[in-house]
Amino acid sequence: MRFSMLGNMTVSPADGEIILVRRRKHRQLLATLLLSADVPVPGHRLTQALWDDAPPPSADRNLKTYIYALRRLLSPEAPRSAPIKTHGTGYLIELHGGELDLLTFRDHVRRGRRAARDDSAETACHHLEYALDLWRGEPLQDARGSLWLDEAARRLAEERLGAVEELVELQLGMGRHVEAVARLRPEAAAHPLNERLWGRLMHALHLSGDRPAALRAYEQLRKTLAEEAGLDPGEAIRELHRSILAAGSTNSAAHVPGGSTNSATSVPSGSAVPVPDPAGPPSPDGAAPPRQLPRDLTGFVGRVEELVRLRSLLAPWDGARPHHVVAITGAPGSGKSALAVRAAHAVAGFFPGGQLYANLHGATPGIRRLEPLDVLGRFLRDLGTPPHAVPDDVDQAAAMWRSLLHGRQTLVVLDDAADLAQIRPLLSVPEGNAILATSRESFALVDDCVRMWIGRLRRAEAAAMFAKLVGAERAAMDARATGRLLDLCGGLPLAVGIVGARLANRPGWAVSALVERLEDERRRLHELEAGDVAVRSSLAVSYDLLSGGTSLDRTAARALRLIGMLEVPDVTPYVVAALLDGPVELAERALERLVDAHLVECDEPGRYRLHDLVRLFAREQAIQEDPESRLGGLGRALEAYTATARTAMKLSGQQRSITVPELEIGAAPAPLSSGEQAYEWLKRERANLLSAASQGIASSEEKAVRLGFTLALEIFWHLHSAGSRADLLTIAHQLAATGELMGDREVESIGRYHLAIAFVLSYRHSDAALHFEKLLALSRELSDPHGEQRALGGLAHTHIAMSRYQEAIRYAEAQQDTCRLLGYRVGEQYAMSMIGWAYQGLGELDQARTVLERALTEYRESTTVTQEGWLFETLGDVHLELEDPVSAKTCYERGLTIVRAAKMPVAEPHFLLGLARSCRLLGELDRTADYLAQTLALSRATGNDVVEQEALEEEKAVLAARGT
């Protein structure tokens, strides 16, 4: 389990689904415990953190309730196993390594300081940058509100600022002035009156060669101090200003108050990090070594961990020989080339034999890729071989290549390799030389090769890159629009670079203007173009290589097109097999081929997803190349989802809709062998099932519409059981609209019934009654007695909920008569339970108890799990009103057992509340408090506001019973 407090409070268990801590008091309590992780926190400290110096009379009791609620949140199945432990009169939270971002931050800051003391500046920078990347905003952002927590947040912010200043000092000492400026700009903007920060920014700007910007920074500080504080800058900052003025346009060091005075090229004295001459000594034969690296990008940001690892491989810290072959792989547009060039420049001085570079054009649109002999010939000539002596045979040229490199210590950068075959003849080089290659392929078959995969940019890295391109002030002017723009780019460096370039060339545009254009999925790829650079063309090269490749490559290309048409978060080989209309084994091989080509991402075994921009590209290709088969693929995927959902609902024992239309399903379900496995499948696939059903319903093809409709019905009661009310209402509205759009009255009847049920389950009884009345009229029009009895039962339920009991009894009796004629005993039992419930509302409790007990005994063989559980709940309520808490408690316990076995967490709060009331009347107040805590936790987790309010009222009754 991972806890995050360096920003909004979040809790993420091992399965990756974020646990929502909805109540502020719970977040404040959790934050207070985490601030003292593994150390007991006394009760009075927790009380102060929650209520300052004005706790309510029930503070101790409330604290226990909050603790229990947190334990239930962190460990729903076994609250006692939650990491929050009781310790005397206080509590502590037990954590393991890496579970709290604050502790990880502090650990890396300590490591950075230790490395700085050991004169390992590069390592120190790595640790400090890693620590600062953990921050996602202001600390304890959604847990503040008390003086104690506000002060804790202020101290955390000071800790972070101290780490920033230490990192900047190291960067300035190592000559990384541009990186220091990028780090300081947002910090200075966030602290407009902090003279120390502004002094460091002025110093860094001056060292980077931007003297005018350094002087402008001083003027901005001076103006802000005068306007907001009525002060002039201090003597130290004025002295720095004079030093910069006196230094002219040179990069000589100027004294910065409280900071470093290292020159532009120096490192901390006594540094253990060797900084060789970038030009290097001459090559062994006396000729000037080749220096072919492209210019390092000044706008390069981030990728700190990757750069540290590349440096350790190419120029090991212990002076060992460089690694033989290092390959940087990643998706199109992920910044492989920029990273390789930055790393090559960083280690260039360790290769006295020079640096060779070749762009192999493996993925350059419109340019023929270089053949191995082309590259070998060029490099041999660069190393001094006369043109006429260069062999025209690949093997001979490779042998000469190895001979010339012997003893040279040369770094060879092979950029943008199409595949392994393109560079294989160049890879076998003598020890002391190193190959740094970039490719979209995985290079899994290269011997003695270290492969480094790079993915999306972190949010902070993408923001820094964008700010460099358009200017920090412009990027910060509309932070929300900037954030959304970066989201639309999906962390892809190429996309961020393109939007940055477009805005830089359009100074009159607001960031929000480009966001509005990118929001339209149909034109997003068109907007991600700048000159001859485009996301679409970059993706097209990888796709074209697959389309024209082997049989497996072509299958992978087709799979990509079909996945792009499916609007689901991720897919499994089983679903892709349905899309391809082929075996699962072939689908898995095709998916793995797409992973190797970095067109599909695989975060966990067996689950694959597309980057949003790749999905749009794949959809374009499907529309162009497979306008007919893409619809067939959607139908096959819907069949696969529906077949497995049907099987899972049966296996897991959950209530199923009795109105699912008969529809021929040709697909076999995914293999599920137990109820537990089936329930987990439904839970894991819930988002995919919802998206697939919605896509089917919205399709222009009738078969896809009917399949989407059927799939939605199959998962309808699972959504209710899981407490997904918002999803339930969304899908119910789509069901209700389907029949009208199709002109199919039977489908309309089914859809309207489920919309009415969704309103009932959301406590919107008047809306439900309206749709049940329409369903009743429609069913009579269609001569559908089953639809009629469902409508009558629904009207009975809603009228009871609206306290119209006599009308409810009439509707229930009409339902009972209809069901007797049909021989439908489930409906008869339901009608009898409604009559009993209505008698309860009328205050005729003995009659209500008699009717409800009859409903339980006479129809036991035909009852449903949901109905039986509900009967026990209602009978328990009647016993409570008859002042028989013992019988009531028995009913609630039996009902709770039933709904837990059926995995219906949404129903549990009703029974827990009943148990709390029963225990209070029996004088068992401690058990009452326990049941109430469970009720509140579960009702909030499932979004049941009605039960939550009832539980809060019950808390007051408990306090009265205790005499407090």
Tab-separated table of N, CA and C in Angstrom, residues 733-845:
chain	number	residue	atom	x	y	z
A	733	HIS	N	-30.123	5.120	-18.527
A	733	HIS	CA	-30.613	6.122	-19.487
A	733	HIS	C	-30.355	5.660	-20.923
A	734	GLN	N	-29.198	5.065	-21.154
A	734	GLN	CA	-28.896	4.568	-22.497
A	734	GLN	C	-29.825	3.419	-22.870
A	735	LEU	N	-30.124	2.545	-21.919
A	735	LEU	CA	-31.052	1.440	-22.178
A	735	LEU	C	-32.439	1.976	-22.551
A	736	ALA	N	-32.897	2.971	-21.793
A	736	ALA	CA	-34.239	3.506	-22.034
A	736	ALA	C	-34.346	4.179	-23.398
A	737	ALA	N	-33.272	4.828	-23.824
A	737	ALA	CA	-33.314	5.546	-25.113
A	737	ALA	C	-33.188	4.608	-26.307
A	738	THR	N	-32.636	3.408	-26.073
A	738	THR	CA	-32.346	2.505	-27.196
A	738	THR	C	-33.605	2.094	-27.938
A	739	GLY	N	-34.627	1.663	-27.187
A	739	GLY	CA	-35.850	1.190	-27.836
A	739	GLY	C	-36.514	2.259	-28.668
A	740	GLU	N	-36.547	3.492	-28.145
A	740	GLU	CA	-37.163	4.586	-28.894
A	740	GLU	C	-36.402	4.851	-30.184
A	741	LEU	N	-35.055	4.832	-30.106
A	741	LEU	CA	-34.256	5.084	-31.310
A	741	LEU	C	-34.425	3.967	-32.339
A	742	MET	N	-34.590	2.728	-31.862
A	742	MET	CA	-34.728	1.588	-32.771
A	742	MET	C	-36.163	1.425	-33.265
A	743	GLY	N	-37.109	2.059	-32.586
A	743	GLY	CA	-38.507	1.841	-32.926
A	743	GLY	C	-38.987	0.466	-32.504
A	744	ASP	N	-38.350	-0.114	-31.491
A	744	ASP	CA	-38.694	-1.449	-31.006
A	744	ASP	C	-39.362	-1.296	-29.653
A	745	ARG	N	-40.689	-1.567	-29.582
A	745	ARG	CA	-41.449	-1.325	-28.366
A	745	ARG	C	-41.061	-2.285	-27.241
A	746	GLU	N	-40.713	-3.524	-27.594
A	746	GLU	CA	-40.312	-4.474	-26.558
A	746	GLU	C	-38.992	-4.050	-25.911
A	747	VAL	N	-38.051	-3.633	-26.748
A	747	VAL	CA	-36.777	-3.141	-26.211
A	747	VAL	C	-37.008	-1.880	-25.377
A	748	GLU	N	-37.915	-1.015	-25.825
A	748	GLU	CA	-38.235	0.191	-25.065
A	748	GLU	C	-38.804	-0.169	-23.696
A	749	SER	N	-39.654	-1.206	-23.654
A	749	SER	CA	-40.243	-1.631	-22.390
A	749	SER	C	-39.166	-2.106	-21.418
A	750	ILE	N	-38.237	-2.916	-21.915
A	750	ILE	CA	-37.154	-3.415	-21.061
A	750	ILE	C	-36.288	-2.261	-20.560
A	751	GLY	N	-35.950	-1.356	-21.468
A	751	GLY	CA	-35.110	-0.220	-21.092
A	751	GLY	C	-35.770	0.680	-20.080
A	752	ARG	N	-37.068	0.922	-20.265
A	752	ARG	CA	-37.770	1.810	-19.336
A	752	ARG	C	-37.860	1.180	-17.944
A	753	TYR	N	-38.050	-0.140	-17.891
A	753	TYR	CA	-38.088	-0.843	-16.605
A	753	TYR	C	-36.767	-0.655	-15.847
A	754	HIS	N	-35.645	-0.813	-16.550
A	754	HIS	CA	-34.353	-0.699	-15.875
A	754	HIS	C	-34.045	0.736	-15.473
A	755	LEU	N	-34.528	1.711	-16.231
A	755	LEU	CA	-34.331	3.098	-15.811
A	755	LEU	C	-35.130	3.373	-14.544
A	756	ALA	N	-36.361	2.848	-14.487
A	756	ALA	CA	-37.169	3.031	-13.279
A	756	ALA	C	-36.487	2.384	-12.076
A	757	ILE	N	-35.942	1.180	-12.270
A	757	ILE	CA	-35.242	0.495	-11.174
A	757	ILE	C	-34.021	1.306	-10.729
A	758	ALA	N	-33.305	1.869	-11.675
A	758	ALA	CA	-32.125	2.676	-11.334
A	758	ALA	C	-32.527	3.888	-10.496
A	759	PHE	N	-33.673	4.492	-10.817
A	759	PHE	CA	-34.158	5.619	-10.011
A	759	PHE	C	-34.533	5.152	-8.601
A	760	VAL	N	-35.145	3.972	-8.491
A	760	VAL	CA	-35.482	3.439	-7.167
A	760	VAL	C	-34.215	3.239	-6.337
A	761	LEU	N	-33.214	2.645	-6.951
A	761	LEU	CA	-31.974	2.354	-6.232
A	761	LEU	C	-31.208	3.619	-5.877
A	762	SER	N	-31.559	4.733	-6.543
A	762	SER	CA	-30.929	6.024	-6.235
A	762	SER	C	-31.837	6.898	-5.377
A	763	TYR	N	-32.934	6.294	-4.856
A	763	TYR	CA	-33.877	6.991	-3.977
A	763	TYR	C	-34.587	8.154	-4.673
A	764	ARG	N	-34.706	8.101	-5.975
A	764	ARG	CA	-35.468	9.119	-6.728
A	764	ARG	C	-36.829	8.512	-7.073
A	765	HIS	N	-37.697	8.416	-6.046
A	765	HIS	CA	-38.909	7.611	-6.168
A	765	HIS	C	-39.955	8.242	-7.067
A	766	SER	N	-40.072	9.563	-7.075
A	766	SER	CA	-41.074	10.181	-7.959
A	766	SER	C	-40.697	9.976	-9.418
A	767	ASP	N	-39.387	10.084	-9.741
A	767	ASP	CA	-38.941	9.801	-11.108
A	767	ASP	C	-39.213	8.341	-11.461
A	768	ALA	N	-38.971	7.448	-10.502
A	768	ALA	CA	-39.209	6.026	-10.738
A	768	ALA	C	-40.682	5.762	-10.998
A	769	ALA	N	-41.552	6.372	-10.194
A	769	ALA	CA	-42.993	6.146	-10.364
A	769	ALA	C	-43.459	6.591	-11.755
A	770	LEU	N	-42.920	7.706	-12.236
A	770	LEU	CA	-43.298	8.201	-13.561
A	770	LEU	C	-42.978	7.161	-14.643
A	771	HIS	N	-41.814	6.554	-14.550
A	771	HIS	CA	-41.418	5.576	-15.571
A	771	HIS	C	-42.147	4.240	-15.391
A	772	PHE	N	-42.474	3.877	-14.154
A	772	PHE	CA	-43.269	2.664	-13.960
A	772	PHE	C	-44.675	2.836	-14.553
A	773	GLU	N	-45.242	4.052	-14.432
A	773	GLU	CA	-46.562	4.306	-15.030
A	773	GLU	C	-46.508	4.195	-16.557
A	774	LYS	N	-45.424	4.729	-17.149
A	774	LYS	CA	-45.268	4.599	-18.594
A	774	LYS	C	-45.063	3.140	-18.985
A	775	LEU	N	-44.327	2.409	-18.160
A	775	LEU	CA	-44.104	0.988	-18.431
A	775	LEU	C	-45.414	0.218	-18.345
A	776	LEU	N	-46.279	0.558	-17.374
A	776	LEU	CA	-47.563	-0.126	-17.231
A	776	LEU	C	-48.418	0.076	-18.478
A	777	ALA	N	-48.481	1.323	-18.959
A	777	ALA	CA	-49.265	1.596	-20.161
A	777	ALA	C	-48.686	0.880	-21.370
A	778	LEU	N	-47.383	0.871	-21.506
A	778	LEU	CA	-46.721	0.233	-22.635
A	778	LEU	C	-46.924	-1.285	-22.595
A	779	SER	N	-46.835	-1.880	-21.409
A	779	SER	CA	-46.992	-3.328	-21.275
A	779	SER	C	-48.412	-3.746	-21.636
A	780	ARG	N	-49.405	-2.966	-21.201
A	780	ARG	CA	-50.799	-3.281	-21.553
A	780	ARG	C	-51.029	-3.119	-23.050
A	781	GLU	N	-50.381	-2.124	-23.622
A	781	GLU	CA	-50.492	-1.931	-25.078
A	781	GLU	C	-49.907	-3.115	-25.833
A	782	LEU	N	-48.801	-3.679	-25.291
A	782	LEU	CA	-48.131	-4.811	-25.940
A	782	LEU	C	-48.712	-6.160	-25.512
A	783	SER	N	-49.736	-6.133	-24.627
A	783	SER	CA	-50.311	-7.366	-24.074
A	783	SER	C	-49.207	-8.218	-23.435
A	784	ASP	N	-48.404	-7.556	-22.612
A	784	ASP	CA	-47.264	-8.205	-21.957
A	784	ASP	C	-47.554	-8.288	-20.463
A	785	PRO	N	-48.134	-9.427	-19.977
A	785	PRO	CA	-48.494	-9.514	-18.556
A	785	PRO	C	-47.281	-9.491	-17.633
A	786	HIS	N	-46.142	-10.039	-18.089
A	786	HIS	CA	-44.948	-9.992	-17.243
A	786	HIS	C	-44.476	-8.546	-17.050
A	787	GLY	N	-44.471	-7.768	-18.140
A	787	GLY	CA	-44.115	-6.363	-18.006
A	787	GLY	C	-45.103	-5.625	-17.131
A	788	GLU	N	-46.387	-6.009	-17.225
A	788	GLU	CA	-47.420	-5.372	-16.418
A	788	GLU	C	-47.201	-5.628	-14.928
A	789	GLN	N	-46.906	-6.912	-14.571
A	789	GLN	CA	-46.704	-7.193	-13.147
A	789	GLN	C	-45.448	-6.506	-12.607
A	790	ARG	N	-44.416	-6.377	-13.454
A	790	ARG	CA	-43.224	-5.659	-12.995
A	790	ARG	C	-43.547	-4.189	-12.723
A	791	ALA	N	-44.337	-3.590	-13.614
A	791	ALA	CA	-44.709	-2.187	-13.427
A	791	ALA	C	-45.555	-2.011	-12.171
A	792	LEU	N	-46.497	-2.941	-11.931
A	792	LEU	CA	-47.350	-2.846	-10.739
A	792	LEU	C	-46.515	-2.984	-9.470
A	793	GLY	N	-45.566	-3.939	-9.467
A	793	GLY	CA	-44.695	-4.092	-8.304
A	793	GLY	C	-43.848	-2.855	-8.068
A	794	GLY	N	-43.354	-2.268	-9.145
A	794	GLY	CA	-42.563	-1.049	-9.008
A	794	GLY	C	-43.379	0.108	-8.472
A	795	LEU	N	-44.616	0.226	-8.928
A	795	LEU	CA	-45.480	1.302	-8.425
A	795	LEU	C	-45.818	1.085	-6.959
A	796	ALA	N	-45.995	-0.179	-6.549
A	796	ALA	CA	-46.225	-0.449	-5.131
A	796	ALA	C	-45.026	0.022	-4.306
A	797	HIS	N	-43.840	-0.309	-4.759
A	797	HIS	CA	-42.620	0.065	-4.033
A	797	HIS	C	-42.490	1.586	-3.930
A	798	THR	N	-42.649	2.276	-5.047
A	798	THR	CA	-42.437	3.729	-5.031
A	798	THR	C	-43.502	4.445	-4.204
A	799	HIS	N	-44.741	3.939	-4.216
A	799	HIS	CA	-45.789	4.603	-3.429
A	799	HIS	C	-45.559	4.407	-1.935
A	800	ILE	N	-45.004	3.257	-1.548
A	800	ILE	CA	-44.657	3.082	-0.127
A	800	ILE	C	-43.561	4.075	0.245
A	801	ALA	N	-42.563	4.183	-0.623
A	801	ALA	CA	-41.456	5.104	-0.347
A	801	ALA	C	-41.939	6.543	-0.257
A	802	MET	N	-43.067	6.849	-0.927
A	802	MET	CA	-43.617	8.205	-0.884
A	802	MET	C	-44.736	8.321	0.158
A	803	SER	N	-44.844	7.284	1.038
A	803	SER	CA	-45.818	7.267	2.141
A	803	SER	C	-47.264	7.247	1.654
A	804	ARG	N	-47.529	6.658	0.504
A	804	ARG	CA	-48.893	6.523	-0.037
A	804	ARG	C	-49.262	5.037	0.030
A	805	TYR	N	-49.566	4.600	1.264
A	805	TYR	CA	-49.619	3.173	1.554
A	805	TYR	C	-50.854	2.483	0.978
A	806	GLN	N	-52.034	3.111	1.048
A	806	GLN	CA	-53.240	2.459	0.525
A	806	GLN	C	-53.139	2.238	-0.984
A	807	GLU	N	-52.599	3.249	-1.698
A	807	GLU	CA	-52.408	3.073	-3.137
A	807	GLU	C	-51.401	1.963	-3.409
A	808	ALA	N	-50.378	1.894	-2.551
A	808	ALA	CA	-49.361	0.853	-2.726
A	808	ALA	C	-49.979	-0.534	-2.580
A	809	ILE	N	-50.872	-0.696	-1.594
A	809	ILE	CA	-51.513	-2.002	-1.396
A	809	ILE	C	-52.345	-2.376	-2.615
A	810	ARG	N	-53.049	-1.419	-3.203
A	810	ARG	CA	-53.852	-1.714	-4.406
A	810	ARG	C	-52.961	-2.177	-5.557
A	811	TYR	N	-51.837	-1.479	-5.737
A	811	TYR	CA	-50.912	-1.896	-6.809
A	811	TYR	C	-50.350	-3.292	-6.519
A	812	ALA	N	-49.984	-3.559	-5.264
A	812	ALA	CA	-49.402	-4.851	-4.915
A	812	ALA	C	-50.421	-5.980	-5.091
A	813	GLU	N	-51.670	-5.725	-4.695
A	813	GLU	CA	-52.695	-6.759	-4.869
A	813	GLU	C	-52.947	-7.029	-6.355
A	814	ALA	N	-52.900	-5.957	-7.179
A	814	ALA	CA	-53.058	-6.152	-8.625
A	814	ALA	C	-51.901	-6.971	-9.180
A	815	GLN	N	-50.678	-6.711	-8.687
A	815	GLN	CA	-49.530	-7.514	-9.121
A	815	GLN	C	-49.717	-8.967	-8.699
A	816	GLN	N	-50.194	-9.187	-7.471
A	816	GLN	CA	-50.381	-10.547	-6.966
A	816	GLN	C	-51.377	-11.316	-7.828
A	817	ASP	N	-52.494	-10.662	-8.205
A	817	ASP	CA	-53.494	-11.318	-9.058
A	817	ASP	C	-52.903	-11.696	-10.410
A	818	THR	N	-52.138	-10.770	-11.002
A	818	THR	CA	-51.531	-11.031	-12.317
A	818	THR	C	-50.543	-12.183	-12.246
A	819	CYS	N	-49.725	-12.220	-11.184
A	819	CYS	CA	-48.727	-13.278	-11.048
A	819	CYS	C	-49.369	-14.636	-10.806
A	820	ARG	N	-50.516	-14.670	-10.091
A	820	ARG	CA	-51.208	-15.953	-9.883
A	820	ARG	C	-51.675	-16.521	-11.215
A	821	LEU	N	-52.197	-15.633	-12.087
A	821	LEU	CA	-52.643	-16.094	-13.407
A	821	LEU	C	-51.464	-16.618	-14.227
A	822	LEU	N	-50.289	-16.012	-14.034
A	822	LEU	CA	-49.087	-16.426	-14.775
A	822	LEU	C	-48.401	-17.619	-14.126
A	823	GLY	N	-48.729	-17.918	-12.872
A	823	GLY	CA	-47.999	-18.941	-12.138
A	823	GLY	C	-46.593	-18.493	-11.790
A	824	TYR	N	-46.430	-17.198	-11.595
A	824	TYR	CA	-45.104	-16.624	-11.365
A	824	TYR	C	-44.951	-16.359	-9.873
A	825	ARG	N	-44.377	-17.317	-9.124
A	825	ARG	CA	-44.340	-17.263	-7.665
A	825	ARG	C	-43.366	-16.208	-7.144
A	826	VAL	N	-42.286	-15.928	-7.871
A	826	VAL	CA	-41.375	-14.867	-7.435
A	826	VAL	C	-42.114	-13.536	-7.357
A	827	GLY	N	-42.956	-13.266	-8.370
A	827	GLY	CA	-43.731	-12.034	-8.362
A	827	GLY	C	-44.770	-12.020	-7.258
A	828	GLU	N	-45.378	-13.177	-6.973
A	828	GLU	CA	-46.342	-13.261	-5.882
A	828	GLU	C	-45.685	-12.908	-4.552
A	829	GLN	N	-44.484	-13.476	-4.333
A	829	GLN	CA	-43.781	-13.186	-3.081
A	829	GLN	C	-43.442	-11.707	-2.969
A	830	TYR	N	-43.020	-11.134	-4.093
A	830	TYR	CA	-42.665	-9.714	-4.059
A	830	TYR	C	-43.882	-8.873	-3.696
A	831	ALA	N	-45.029	-9.197	-4.316
A	831	ALA	CA	-46.250	-8.441	-4.028
A	831	ALA	C	-46.631	-8.572	-2.555
A	832	MET	N	-46.503	-9.785	-1.994
A	832	MET	CA	-46.834	-9.985	-0.585
A	832	MET	C	-45.889	-9.180	0.305
A	833	SER	N	-44.608	-9.113	-0.057
A	833	SER	CA	-43.661	-8.334	0.752
A	833	SER	C	-44.005	-6.849	0.695
A	834	MET	N	-44.476	-6.369	-0.462
A	834	MET	CA	-44.890	-4.970	-0.562
A	834	MET	C	-46.099	-4.691	0.324
A	835	ILE	N	-47.043	-5.648	0.372
A	835	ILE	CA	-48.227	-5.474	1.216
A	835	ILE	C	-47.799	-5.404	2.685
A	836	GLY	N	-46.883	-6.299	3.079
A	836	GLY	CA	-46.400	-6.260	4.457
A	836	GLY	C	-45.703	-4.953	4.784
A	837	TRP	N	-44.905	-4.468	3.858
A	837	TRP	CA	-44.201	-3.198	4.058
A	837	TRP	C	-45.204	-2.046	4.195
A	838	ALA	N	-46.246	-2.062	3.365
A	838	ALA	CA	-47.253	-1.003	3.421
A	838	ALA	C	-48.000	-1.031	4.759
A	839	TYR	N	-48.315	-2.244	5.260
A	839	TYR	CA	-48.963	-2.336	6.572
A	839	TYR	C	-48.053	-1.744	7.653
A	840	GLN	N	-46.758	-1.946	7.513
A	840	GLN	CA	-45.821	-1.334	8.472
A	840	GLN	C	-45.959	0.177	8.439
A	841	GLY	N	-46.029	0.731	7.220
A	841	GLY	CA	-46.169	2.177	7.095
A	841	GLY	C	-47.460	2.699	7.688
A	842	LEU	N	-48.506	1.870	7.625
A	842	LEU	CA	-49.803	2.278	8.179
A	842	LEU	C	-49.858	2.085	9.694
A	843	GLY	N	-48.811	1.493	10.264
A	843	GLY	CA	-48.790	1.265	11.698
A	843	GLY	C	-49.466	-0.017	12.125
A	844	GLU	N	-49.908	-0.840	11.189
A	844	GLU	CA	-50.552	-2.119	11.504
A	844	GLU	C	-49.449	-3.185	11.576
A	845	LEU	N	-48.714	-3.159	12.672
A	845	LEU	CA	-47.470	-3.908	12.752
A	845	LEU	C	-47.688	-5.414	12.864
